[in-house]
Coordinates of C-alpha atoms in Angstrom, one line a residue:
M205 CA -19.8 -14.5 2.8
R206 CA -17.4 -12.8 0.1
F207 CA -14.8 -10.3 1.2
K208 CA -13.8 -6.9 0.0
E209 CA -11.2 -7.4 -2.3
F210 CA -8.2 -5.0 -1.8
S211 CA -7.6 -2.9 -4.8
S212 CA -5.1 -0.3 -5.2
S213 CA -3.8 1.0 -8.8
V214 CA -1.0 3.8 -9.9
K215 CA -0.3 4.6 -13.4
I216 CA 1.7 7.2 -14.9
G217 CA 1.9 7.0 -18.7
S218 CA 2.2 3.8 -19.8
L219 CA 3.9 2.7 -16.5
Q220 CA 1.9 0.7 -14.3
V221 CA 1.8 -0.2 -10.4
E222 CA -0.9 -2.7 -8.8
T223 CA -0.8 -3.4 -5.3
I224 CA -2.8 -6.9 -4.2
I225 CA -2.7 -8.1 -0.5
E226 CA -3.5 -11.8 0.3
R227 CA -6.1 -10.9 3.0
P228 CA -7.8 -7.5 3.0
S229 CA -9.5 -8.1 6.3
L230 CA -6.6 -9.5 8.9
E231 CA -7.2 -10.8 12.7
E232 CA -4.6 -10.4 15.2
G233 CA -0.7 -12.4 14.6
E234 CA -1.2 -12.0 11.2
T235 CA 1.1 -10.0 8.7
L236 CA -0.1 -7.9 6.3
N237 CA 1.4 -9.6 3.2
G238 CA 0.9 -8.5 -0.4
T239 CA 2.8 -8.2 -3.9
L240 CA 3.5 -5.0 -6.2
Y241 CA 3.0 -5.7 -10.0
L242 CA 4.8 -3.8 -11.9
E243 CA 3.7 -3.0 -15.6
D244 CA 6.2 -0.5 -17.9
G245 CA 4.9 0.4 -21.3
E246 CA 6.2 2.2 -23.9
D247 CA 7.4 5.2 -21.9
E248 CA 10.2 3.3 -20.1
K249 CA 9.5 5.6 -17.3
E250 CA 12.4 5.0 -14.0
I251 CA 10.9 3.9 -11.0
D252 CA 13.1 5.5 -8.2
W253 CA 11.3 4.0 -5.7
I254 CA 7.9 2.6 -3.9
E255 CA 6.9 3.4 -0.4
L256 CA 3.8 1.9 1.2
K257 CA 1.9 2.9 4.2
V258 CA -0.4 1.7 6.7
L259 CA -2.3 4.7 7.7
R260 CA -5.0 4.9 10.1
L261 CA -7.2 7.7 9.1
V262 CA -10.1 9.1 11.8
G263 CA -12.6 10.9 10.7
L264 CA -13.0 14.3 13.0
E265 CA -15.5 17.3 12.9
G266 CA -15.6 16.8 8.7
Q267 CA -12.4 16.0 8.6
E268 CA -9.9 13.3 8.1
L269 CA -6.9 12.8 11.0
E270 CA -3.9 11.1 9.4
T271 CA -1.7 8.8 11.3
V272 CA 1.6 6.5 10.0
I273 CA 1.8 3.0 11.7
G274 CA 3.8 1.4 9.6
K275 CA 5.9 2.0 6.6
Q276 CA 8.2 0.0 3.9
S277 CA 9.7 1.3 0.9
L278 CA 11.4 -0.2 -2.0
E279 CA 14.2 1.3 -3.5
F280 CA 14.7 0.9 -7.3
A281 CA 17.6 3.0 -8.4
G282 CA 20.0 0.7 -10.5
A283 CA 17.8 -1.9 -11.1
D284 CA 17.9 -3.7 -14.5
K285 CA 15.6 -1.9 -17.1
S286 CA 14.8 -4.5 -19.5
K287 CA 12.0 -6.3 -18.0
K288 CA 8.9 -4.7 -18.8
S289 CA 6.9 -6.7 -15.8
V290 CA 8.2 -7.0 -12.3
M291 CA 6.8 -8.8 -9.2
H292 CA 7.9 -7.4 -5.7
Q293 CA 6.5 -9.2 -2.5
F294 CA 6.1 -7.0 0.6
E295 CA 5.1 -8.1 4.1
I296 CA 4.2 -5.2 6.8
I297 CA 4.0 -6.5 10.5
P298 CA 1.5 -5.1 12.7
D299 CA 2.1 -4.0 16.1
E300 CA -0.4 -2.0 19.2
R301 CA -1.0 1.1 16.9
W302 CA -2.8 -1.1 14.2
S303 CA -5.5 -1.2 16.9
E304 CA -8.6 0.7 16.1
E305 CA -9.4 3.1 19.1
S306 CA -12.8 4.4 17.6
E307 CA -15.9 3.2 15.7
S308 CA -14.9 6.0 13.1
A309 CA -10.7 4.6 12.4
R310 CA -10.6 3.1 9.4
L311 CA -7.1 1.5 8.5
V312 CA -5.8 2.1 4.5
L313 CA -2.5 0.9 2.5
R314 CA -1.0 3.7 0.6
T315 CA 1.2 2.9 -2.3
S316 CA 2.9 6.1 -3.8
V317 CA 5.2 5.8 -6.8
F318 CA 8.2 8.2 -7.5
L319 CA 9.9 8.2 -10.7
M320 CA 13.3 9.6 -11.2
N321 CA 12.4 12.2 -13.4
G322 CA 10.5 13.9 -10.2
E323 CA 7.0 12.8 -11.2
Q324 CA 5.0 11.1 -8.5
A325 CA 1.8 9.4 -7.7
E326 CA -0.3 7.5 -5.0
S327 CA -3.1 5.0 -4.8
E328 CA -4.4 3.6 -1.9
D329 CA -7.6 1.3 -0.3
G330 CA -8.8 -0.2 2.9
F331 CA -9.1 -3.5 5.0
T332 CA -9.8 -4.2 8.1
Y333 CA -7.8 -5.5 11.6
T334 CA -9.5 -7.3 14.5
T335 CA -7.9 -7.9 17.9
Y336 CA -9.0 -10.2 20.3
E337 CA -9.3 -8.8 24.4
S338 CA -7.9 -10.8 26.7

């Protein structure tokens, strides 16, 4: 059995931010672990911060209701600009809000990149979180 790969990539000019999570299918008690890979090309765009949000999306009457259930920010202001390739690990610990309450609910990790010049972009992909009834 092959699990779905998690793929989220933000590109602004030659700057690219890839979000990789270790396990796109989590079970109760496991933590959402991953790595951000930053590649800066010729533009030398400066990242102000990156925000990771875990969202529960629920489809209701043709629309999707979005609820933030986890969040982490990574600050880059004043960071060393000499590196063209940077890697940052992250960890988001689940809580009771991660349990999917309806069959139409799904979980996504959204990566938002904010640049010093005011530009921003985002990308997201879904993952699963399974809980066990006691």
